[in-house]
CSV table of C-alpha atoms in Angstrom, one decimal:
chain,number,residue,atom,x,y,z
A,24,LEU,CA,110.9,136.1,93.2
A,25,GLY,CA,110.2,136.1,89.8
A,26,ALA,CA,113.2,135.3,88.0
A,27,LEU,CA,113.2,132.3,90.5
A,28,ALA,CA,110.7,130.7,89.4
A,29,ALA,CA,111.3,130.6,86.5
A,30,MET,CA,114.0,128.5,86.7
A,31,PRO,CA,114.3,124.9,85.3
A,32,ALA,CA,115.5,122.3,88.0
A,33,LEU,CA,118.5,121.0,86.8
A,34,GLY,CA,118.4,117.1,86.6
A,35,VAL,CA,114.1,116.8,87.3
A,36,SER,CA,111.2,119.4,85.6
A,37,ARG,CA,107.5,119.7,86.8
A,38,ASP,CA,104.5,120.4,85.3
A,39,PRO,CA,102.9,123.0,86.5
A,40,ASN,CA,105.8,124.7,88.1
A,41,GLY,CA,103.3,127.5,89.6
A,42,VAL,CA,99.8,127.8,90.5
A,43,ASN,CA,96.6,129.7,92.4
A,44,VAL,CA,95.8,128.1,95.6
A,45,ASN,CA,92.7,128.5,97.8
A,46,SER,CA,94.5,131.5,100.8
A,47,GLN,CA,91.6,130.0,102.8
A,48,GLY,CA,91.6,126.3,102.7
A,49,ALA,CA,92.3,123.8,101.1
A,50,THR,CA,94.1,123.4,98.1
A,51,THR,CA,95.0,120.1,95.9
A,52,VAL,CA,96.6,119.5,92.2
A,53,PHE,CA,98.3,117.1,90.0
A,54,ILE,CA,101.6,117.8,89.6
A,55,THR,CA,104.5,116.1,87.2
A,56,PHE,CA,107.9,115.4,87.8
A,57,GLY,CA,109.9,114.0,85.3
A,58,GLY,CA,113.9,113.4,84.3
A,59,LEU,CA,114.2,111.4,87.1
A,60,VAL,CA,117.5,109.4,86.8
A,61,GLU,CA,118.4,106.9,89.6
A,62,GLN,CA,116.3,109.1,92.5
A,63,VAL,CA,113.1,108.6,94.7
A,64,PRO,CA,110.8,111.1,96.5
A,65,VAL,CA,111.4,111.7,100.5
A,66,GLU,CA,110.2,114.8,101.7
A,67,ASN,CA,107.5,117.0,101.0
A,68,VAL,CA,107.4,120.5,102.8
A,69,TRP,CA,106.3,124.1,102.2
A,70,CYS,CA,107.6,127.7,103.2
A,71,GLY,CA,108.1,131.4,102.8
A,72,ALA,CA,111.5,131.0,101.5
A,73,LEU,CA,114.0,129.7,99.6
A,74,MET,CA,117.7,129.4,100.1
A,75,PRO,CA,120.3,127.5,97.4
A,76,ALA,CA,120.9,123.8,99.0
A,77,ALA,CA,124.8,123.6,97.9
A,78,PRO,CA,126.3,120.7,98.2
A,79,ASP,CA,122.7,119.5,97.1
A,80,ILE,CA,121.0,120.8,93.9
A,81,GLY,CA,118.3,123.1,93.1
A,82,PHE,CA,116.6,125.5,96.0
A,83,ARG,CA,115.3,124.7,99.8
A,84,CYS,CA,113.1,125.6,102.3
A,85,ASP,CA,114.4,128.2,104.1
A,86,PRO,CA,113.8,126.0,107.7
A,87,ALA,CA,113.0,129.4,109.2
A,88,THR,CA,109.6,129.7,106.9
A,89,VAL,CA,108.6,126.3,106.3
A,90,PHE,CA,104.7,125.8,107.1
A,91,GLY,CA,103.8,122.5,106.8
A,92,ARG,CA,104.2,118.2,105.2
A,93,LEU,CA,102.0,117.4,103.6
A,94,PRO,CA,100.1,114.8,106.2
A,95,LEU,CA,100.4,110.8,105.4
A,96,ARG,CA,96.4,110.0,105.1
A,97,PHE,CA,96.9,112.9,102.1
A,98,ASP,CA,100.0,111.0,100.0
A,99,GLN,CA,98.3,109.9,96.6
A,100,SER,CA,102.0,110.5,94.5
A,101,ARG,CA,103.4,107.0,92.2
A,102,LEU,CA,106.4,107.1,91.0
A,103,SER,CA,106.2,105.5,87.1
A,104,ALA,CA,108.0,104.7,83.5
A,105,GLY,CA,110.9,102.5,85.2
A,106,GLY,CA,111.3,105.0,88.5
A,107,SER,CA,111.7,108.0,85.3
A,108,VAL,CA,107.9,110.0,85.9
A,109,PHE,CA,106.3,111.0,89.5
A,110,THR,CA,103.2,111.9,90.0
A,111,ASP,CA,102.9,113.6,93.0
A,112,ILE,CA,98.8,115.6,94.4
A,113,MET,CA,100.2,117.9,96.1
A,114,SER,CA,96.6,118.4,99.3
A,115,ILE,CA,97.6,122.2,101.0
A,116,PRO,CA,95.7,121.4,104.0
A,117,PRO,CA,93.9,124.4,105.6
A,118,SER,CA,97.0,125.2,108.3
A,119,VAL,CA,99.4,125.8,105.7
A,120,ALA,CA,97.4,127.8,104.0
A,121,ARG,CA,96.4,130.1,107.0
A,122,ARG,CA,99.8,130.7,107.6
A,123,ALA,CA,100.8,131.9,104.1
A,124,TYR,CA,97.7,134.1,104.1
A,125,GLN,CA,98.9,135.5,108.0
A,126,ALA,CA,102.6,136.3,106.4
A,127,ALA,CA,101.0,137.8,103.6
A,128,GLU,CA,99.3,140.2,105.8
A,129,ARG,CA,103.0,140.7,108.2
A,130,GLY,CA,103.5,142.8,104.5
A,131,GLU,CA,105.9,139.2,103.5
A,132,THR,CA,105.3,138.2,100.0
A,133,SER,CA,101.7,136.9,99.4
A,134,SER,CA,103.0,133.9,97.3
A,135,PHE,CA,104.8,130.7,98.8
A,136,PHE,CA,106.5,127.0,97.9
A,137,TYR,CA,106.1,123.2,97.8
A,138,VAL,CA,109.5,121.4,97.6
A,139,ARG,CA,109.8,118.1,96.9
A,140,ARG,CA,113.0,116.0,97.9
A,141,PHE,CA,114.9,114.2,95.8
A,142,GLU,CA,116.9,111.5,97.6
A,143,SER,CA,120.2,109.7,95.0
A,144,THR,CA,120.1,105.8,95.5
A,145,VAL,CA,123.7,105.7,94.2
A,146,GLY,CA,126.2,108.3,95.9
A,147,GLY,CA,125.0,112.0,94.2
A,148,PRO,CA,123.8,114.6,95.9
A,149,ASP,CA,120.2,115.5,96.7
A,150,GLU,CA,117.6,117.1,94.0
A,151,TYR,CA,115.5,120.0,95.9
A,152,VAL,CA,113.0,121.4,92.7
A,153,PHE,CA,109.6,123.8,93.7
A,154,VAL,CA,106.3,124.8,93.0
A,155,THR,CA,105.8,128.3,93.2
A,156,CYS,CA,101.8,128.7,94.9
A,157,ARG,CA,100.1,131.9,94.4
A,158,LEU,CA,97.5,132.6,96.9
A,159,ALA,CA,93.6,133.6,95.4
A,160,GLY,CA,90.4,132.8,96.4
A,161,GLY,CA,89.0,129.4,95.7
A,162,GLY,CA,87.1,130.1,92.0
A,163,ALA,CA,87.4,130.7,89.0
A,164,ARG,CA,91.3,130.7,88.7
A,165,VAL,CA,92.2,127.9,91.4
A,166,PRO,CA,92.4,124.3,90.0
A,167,LEU,CA,89.4,121.9,89.5
A,168,ALA,CA,89.6,119.9,92.7
A,169,LEU,CA,87.8,117.8,95.3
A,170,LEU,CA,87.9,118.4,99.1
A,171,ASP,CA,85.3,116.9,100.4
A,172,VAL,CA,82.6,114.4,99.7
A,173,ARG,CA,79.9,113.2,101.4
A,174,LEU,CA,77.1,110.3,100.2
A,175,ALA,CA,73.9,110.1,102.6
A,176,PHE,CA,70.7,109.1,101.6
A,177,GLU,CA,67.8,111.3,102.5
A,178,VAL,CA,67.0,109.2,106.0
A,179,ASP,CA,69.5,109.6,106.8
A,180,GLU,CA,71.4,106.9,106.6
A,181,THR,CA,74.7,105.3,106.4
A,182,VAL,CA,73.4,101.8,105.5
A,183,ALA,CA,69.8,100.9,104.6
A,184,SER,CA,68.0,97.8,104.8
A,185,VAL,CA,65.3,97.1,102.0
A,186,ALA,CA,63.3,93.8,101.7
A,187,ARG,CA,63.8,92.2,98.6
A,188,GLY,CA,62.8,94.0,95.3
A,189,GLY,CA,62.3,96.5,97.8
A,190,GLU,CA,62.9,100.6,96.5
A,191,LEU,CA,65.9,102.2,98.3
A,192,SER,CA,65.0,106.2,100.3
A,193,ARG,CA,67.1,108.6,98.1
A,194,PHE,CA,69.9,109.9,98.2
A,195,SER,CA,72.8,112.2,97.2
A,196,ALA,CA,76.8,113.5,97.2
A,197,GLU,CA,77.3,116.5,98.8
A,198,ILE,CA,80.8,118.3,98.0
A,199,SER,CA,83.0,121.1,98.0
A,200,TYR,CA,86.0,122.0,96.3
A,201,ASN,CA,87.6,124.6,94.6
A,202,GLY,CA,87.9,126.0,90.4
A,203,THR,CA,85.3,125.6,88.5
A,204,GLY,CA,84.0,123.7,85.2
A,205,ARG,CA,82.7,120.1,84.9
A,206,LEU,CA,81.8,117.3,87.4
A,207,ARG,CA,81.3,113.9,85.4
A,208,GLY,CA,81.4,110.2,86.3
A,209,ARG,CA,79.5,106.9,86.9
A,210,TRP,CA,77.0,105.6,90.2
A,211,GLU,CA,78.0,102.2,90.3
A,212,VAL,CA,76.9,99.1,91.9
A,213,VAL,CA,79.0,96.2,93.4
A,214,LEU,CA,77.2,93.6,93.3
A,215,PRO,CA,77.1,90.8,97.0
A,216,GLY,CA,80.0,88.0,96.1
A,217,ASP,CA,82.1,91.1,93.9
A,218,SER,CA,85.7,91.7,95.5
A,219,PRO,CA,85.4,94.0,97.2
A,220,PRO,CA,86.5,97.6,95.5
A,221,GLU,CA,90.6,98.6,96.8
A,222,THR,CA,92.3,102.5,97.3
A,223,ARG,CA,93.2,102.8,94.0
A,224,ASP,CA,89.2,102.5,92.7
A,225,LEU,CA,88.2,104.7,94.7
A,226,LEU,CA,90.2,107.1,93.6
A,227,THR,CA,88.7,110.1,90.8
A,228,GLU,CA,90.3,109.0,87.7
A,229,ALA,CA,91.9,112.5,87.8
A,230,THR,CA,94.2,112.1,91.1
A,231,LEU,CA,96.0,108.8,89.1
A,232,PRO,CA,99.0,108.9,86.3
A,233,PRO,CA,97.5,108.1,82.8
A,234,ALA,CA,99.1,104.9,83.2
A,235,GLU,CA,96.9,103.6,85.9
A,236,ARG,CA,93.4,105.3,84.9
A,237,PRO,CA,92.9,102.5,82.1
A,238,LEU,CA,92.4,100.4,85.1
A,239,GLN,CA,90.8,101.2,88.0
A,240,ARG,CA,87.9,98.3,88.5
A,241,ARG,CA,84.2,99.0,86.5
A,242,PHE,CA,82.0,98.1,88.5
A,243,THR,CA,77.9,97.1,88.1
A,244,LEU,CA,76.3,100.7,85.8
A,245,VAL,CA,73.7,102.9,87.3
A,246,ASP,CA,73.5,106.2,86.0
A,247,ARG,CA,76.0,109.2,84.6
A,248,PHE,CA,76.0,112.2,85.1
A,249,ASN,CA,78.0,115.1,84.1
A,250,VAL,CA,76.9,119.1,85.5
A,251,PHE,CA,79.0,122.1,85.7
A,252,LEU,CA,81.1,122.9,88.8
A,253,PRO,CA,80.3,127.6,89.6
A,254,PRO,CA,83.2,128.3,90.7
A,255,THR,CA,81.1,128.7,94.7
A,256,GLY,CA,82.6,126.1,96.0
A,257,HIS,CA,79.5,123.9,97.2
A,258,VAL,CA,76.9,121.6,95.2
A,259,VAL,CA,75.3,118.5,96.3
A,260,LEU,CA,74.7,115.7,93.5
A,261,PRO,CA,71.8,113.9,92.7
A,262,GLY,CA,72.1,110.2,93.3
A,263,PRO,CA,70.1,107.4,90.1
A,264,ASP,CA,66.5,107.0,90.1
A,265,PRO,CA,66.9,104.0,93.1
A,266,SER,CA,64.5,102.0,90.7
A,267,ARG,CA,67.9,101.4,89.1
A,268,LEU,CA,69.1,100.4,91.9
A,269,PRO,CA,69.2,96.0,92.6
A,270,THR,CA,67.1,94.4,94.6
A,271,GLU,CA,66.6,91.8,93.4
A,272,GLY,CA,69.4,88.9,95.5
A,273,ASP,CA,69.6,89.7,99.3
A,274,GLY,CA,72.7,90.6,100.5
A,275,LEU,CA,75.3,93.6,101.0
A,276,TYR,CA,75.1,96.7,97.6
A,277,GLN,CA,77.8,99.3,97.7
A,278,ILE,CA,76.9,102.6,95.7
A,279,LEU,CA,79.9,103.8,94.7
A,280,LEU,CA,80.3,107.5,93.1
A,281,ARG,CA,83.2,107.5,90.4
A,282,VAL,CA,84.2,111.1,89.4
A,283,GLU,CA,86.3,110.9,85.4
A,284,ALA,CA,89.1,113.2,84.8
A,285,SER,CA,87.6,116.9,83.4
A,286,ASP,CA,89.5,118.7,80.7
A,287,ASP,CA,90.9,121.8,83.6
A,288,LYS,CA,92.9,124.7,82.0
A,289,GLU,CA,94.0,125.9,85.6
A,290,GLY,CA,95.7,121.9,86.7
A,291,ASP,CA,96.4,120.2,83.8
A,292,SER,CA,99.5,119.0,83.3
A,293,ASN,CA,102.0,119.3,80.5
A,294,LEU,CA,104.3,115.8,79.9
A,295,ASN,CA,106.7,117.7,77.5
A,296,ARG,CA,106.9,120.1,80.2
A,297,ALA,CA,107.3,117.9,82.7
A,298,GLU,CA,110.1,116.1,80.9
A,299,ALA,CA,107.5,112.6,81.3
A,300,GLY,CA,106.7,112.3,77.5
A,301,GLU,CA,104.4,113.8,75.1
A,302,GLY,CA,100.6,115.8,75.7
A,303,ILE,CA,98.3,117.0,78.4
A,304,VAL,CA,97.5,115.1,80.9
A,305,HIS,CA,93.5,116.1,82.4
A,306,THR,CA,93.0,116.9,85.7
A,307,GLY,CA,89.6,118.3,86.1
A,308,ALA,CA,88.2,116.8,90.0
A,309,VAL,CA,91.6,115.8,91.2
A,310,ALA,CA,91.4,115.1,95.2
A,311,GLY,CA,93.8,114.0,97.8
A,312,PHE,CA,91.4,110.8,99.5
A,313,PRO,CA,89.8,108.1,98.8
A,314,LEU,CA,86.0,109.1,97.5
A,315,PRO,CA,83.3,107.1,100.7
A,316,THR,CA,80.4,104.7,99.4
A,317,LEU,CA,77.1,104.2,100.6
A,318,ARG,CA,75.6,100.9,101.9
A,319,TYR,CA,72.2,99.1,101.5
A,320,PHE,CA,71.2,95.5,102.6
A,321,VAL,CA,68.7,93.6,100.9
A,322,GLY,CA,66.7,92.0,103.7
A,323,THR,CA,66.1,91.9,107.0
A,324,GLU,CA,68.7,93.8,108.4
A,325,GLY,CA,66.3,95.7,111.5
A,326,GLY,CA,68.0,95.3,114.0
A,327,LEU,CA,70.8,97.1,113.0
A,328,ARG,CA,69.6,99.6,111.2
A,329,ALA,CA,69.0,102.2,113.5
A,330,ALA,CA,72.7,101.2,115.1
A,331,LEU,CA,73.5,101.6,111.9
A,332,ALA,CA,71.5,105.3,111.6
A,333,GLN,CA,73.6,107.3,114.7
A,334,GLY,CA,76.6,106.7,112.3
A,335,ALA,CA,78.1,103.8,114.8
A,336,LEU,CA,80.8,101.4,114.0
A,337,ALA,CA,78.2,97.7,113.8
A,338,LEU,CA,79.7,93.9,112.0
A,339,LEU,CA,77.7,93.5,108.6
A,340,ALA,CA,78.9,90.0,107.5
A,341,PRO,CA,79.5,88.0,107.5
A,342,ALA,CA,76.7,87.5,110.5
A,343,ALA,CA,77.6,86.3,114.4
A,344,ASP,CA,78.5,82.0,114.2
A,345,SER,CA,77.9,81.3,110.9
A,346,ALA,CA,80.3,78.8,108.9
A,347,ALA,CA,82.7,80.1,106.1
A,348,THR,CA,81.5,78.4,102.9
A,349,ALA,CA,84.9,75.7,101.3
A,350,GLY,CA,86.5,77.7,98.5
A,351,LYS,CA,84.5,80.4,98.4
A,352,PRO,CA,86.2,84.4,99.5
A,353,LEU,CA,86.3,85.4,102.7
A,354,ASP,CA,85.3,88.9,103.1
A,355,PHE,CA,84.6,91.0,106.4
A,356,SER,CA,82.2,93.3,105.3
A,357,TRP,CA,81.6,96.6,108.5
A,358,SER,CA,79.4,100.4,108.3
A,359,VAL,CA,82.1,103.6,107.7
A,360,ALA,CA,82.0,105.9,111.2
A,361,ARG,CA,82.7,109.1,111.4
A,362,ASN,CA,85.7,110.4,112.2
A,363,VAL,CA,87.9,107.7,111.9
A,364,GLY,CA,91.5,108.0,109.6
A,365,LEU,CA,91.8,103.9,109.5
A,366,TYR,CA,89.9,100.6,110.1
A,367,ARG,CA,92.1,97.5,111.5
A,368,VAL,CA,90.4,94.3,111.3
A,369,GLU,CA,92.1,92.4,113.9
A,370,PHE,CA,91.6,87.5,113.8
A,371,SER,CA,91.9,85.8,116.7
A,372,PRO,CA,91.7,81.9,117.7
A,373,LEU,CA,88.3,81.5,117.7
A,374,GLN,CA,88.5,79.5,121.5
A,375,GLY,CA,90.1,80.9,124.3
A,376,ASP,CA,90.1,84.8,125.3
A,377,ALA,CA,91.5,86.9,122.1
A,378,LYS,CA,94.7,87.2,120.7
A,379,VAL,CA,95.8,89.5,117.4
A,380,VAL,CA,97.7,86.9,115.5
A,381,PHE,CA,96.7,88.3,112.3
A,382,SER,CA,95.2,91.8,111.6
A,383,ALA,CA,94.8,94.5,108.2
A,384,LEU,CA,94.5,98.4,107.7
A,385,LEU,CA,91.9,99.6,105.6
A,386,GLN,CA,91.3,103.3,104.9
A,387,GLN,CA,88.2,104.8,105.8
A,388,GLY,CA,86.2,104.2,102.7
A,389,ILE,CA,86.0,101.0,101.7
A,390,GLY,CA,84.3,99.2,104.4
A,391,SER,CA,85.2,96.1,103.8
A,392,TYR,CA,87.9,92.8,103.4
A,393,ARG,CA,88.8,89.9,101.7
A,394,ALA,CA,90.7,88.2,103.9
A,395,PRO,CA,94.1,86.2,102.2
A,396,ALA,CA,93.4,82.1,102.7
A,397,PHE,CA,96.0,81.3,105.1
A,398,VAL,CA,94.5,83.4,108.0
A,399,TRP,CA,93.2,80.1,108.8
A,400,ASP,CA,96.5,79.0,109.0
A,401,HIS,CA,97.6,82.0,111.0
A,402,VAL,CA,94.1,81.5,113.3
A,403,GLY,CA,93.3,77.4,113.4
A,404,GLY,CA,90.6,75.6,114.6
A,405,ASP,CA,87.6,75.3,113.7
A,406,GLY,CA,86.9,78.7,113.7
A,407,LEU,CA,87.9,82.4,114.1
A,408,LYS,CA,86.8,85.2,116.2
A,409,TRP,CA,86.9,88.6,114.4
A,410,ARG,CA,86.5,92.4,114.7
A,411,VAL,CA,87.0,96.3,114.1
A,412,VAL,CA,89.2,98.5,115.7
A,413,ALA,CA,89.1,102.1,114.3
A,414,LEU,CA,91.9,104.9,114.0
A,415,GLY,CA,91.4,108.1,115.1
A,416,LEU,CA,93.1,110.0,112.2
A,417,ASP,CA,95.8,110.6,114.5
A,418,GLY,CA,96.1,107.2,115.2
A,419,GLU,CA,94.5,106.6,118.4
A,420,VAL,CA,91.6,104.0,118.9
A,421,ILE,CA,88.1,106.1,119.0
A,422,ALA,CA,86.3,102.7,118.9
A,423,GLU,CA,86.0,99.3,118.3
A,424,THR,CA,82.9,96.6,118.3
A,425,GLU,CA,82.4,93.4,119.6
A,426,TRP,CA,84.3,90.2,118.4
A,427,ARG,CA,81.8,87.1,116.4
A,428,PRO,CA,83.1,84.7,116.1
A,429,LEU,CA,83.2,82.3,112.7
A,430,ARG,CA,82.9,79.1,111.9
A,431,ARG,CA,85.0,76.9,109.3
A,432,GLY,CA,82.9,75.2,106.6
A,433,ALA,CA,83.5,71.8,105.6
């Protein structure tokens, strides 16, 4: 097994080629694949044993030992450098770790494999490249990764409401993680009228390829943090002093937790060894999901607060029967409900029975959508109706709002 793990890939290289993973839960690891030549990634599998992939290249999973595949909602992978470099965020679900641990208990090897298949775009053979996963605890020898993040106000408000010039209650981030190291970053606020953050803006910096990291949008800075995470797996990160949050203007605000990449010897990726460039990519605080946000209203939203405090799905803005301002972006926002995988924003003509003529899918943690101007062409007439449908992790509908009318402005 040791000789197999040390063998280099014939064409595509990777780093790291072996990692320690949590035997009792999830693990997330940043992996760089380099040297792709007219190839694209098409499959990822975890398994307990490998076998020659002939007539293809490398070693593929023995079908009898497959533990699972990467869930689509955790796929944050990215091609870069003209398609020659592939950044892969390997998010091992607890179910895979449990199957690997059970196999080890039966006397099988205490390591397993993550195999990426690369398909030739010019009719050549496929290439299989593996990374060895060694079962360990979730402590100091496992890459520093965020596994779950929950933002909350002390008064249990998903969306708070405050009068103009008032002060919000305190809030914090409850974080589950693997590994140990520095957690550093920023608290930022999205002001009313700002273009809302996109999904890639909500990823931690360590989740992105190096070239994409400077492209993340920045918003109004509130405070910075830099704390040490011991190998205990859980921390509560206090938010900044609430008096520093802007409340001068009416509207919807979003509080963002922006986590920067830190040094992590257990998970850093060596570009030279991956044949993907030069230097070390720091990957401390990698995460396989966009971080959630907190929302607060400045103004009068008393009737809505009670529903939101219970985690209900509710439309926030624009208000019912309001008029869109001509020449201004069409921004829609809603509360973030629990146990949601995706949100579907639907639009219908204002008159008659609801008939969806345009829709958009947003990942959990977003809670807002800027519609393109051509949505008016789809609905026609003098207005539209819109609603939000919450989809579960398996794609099933778990909640939906009422339709809300919006008139076309002059």
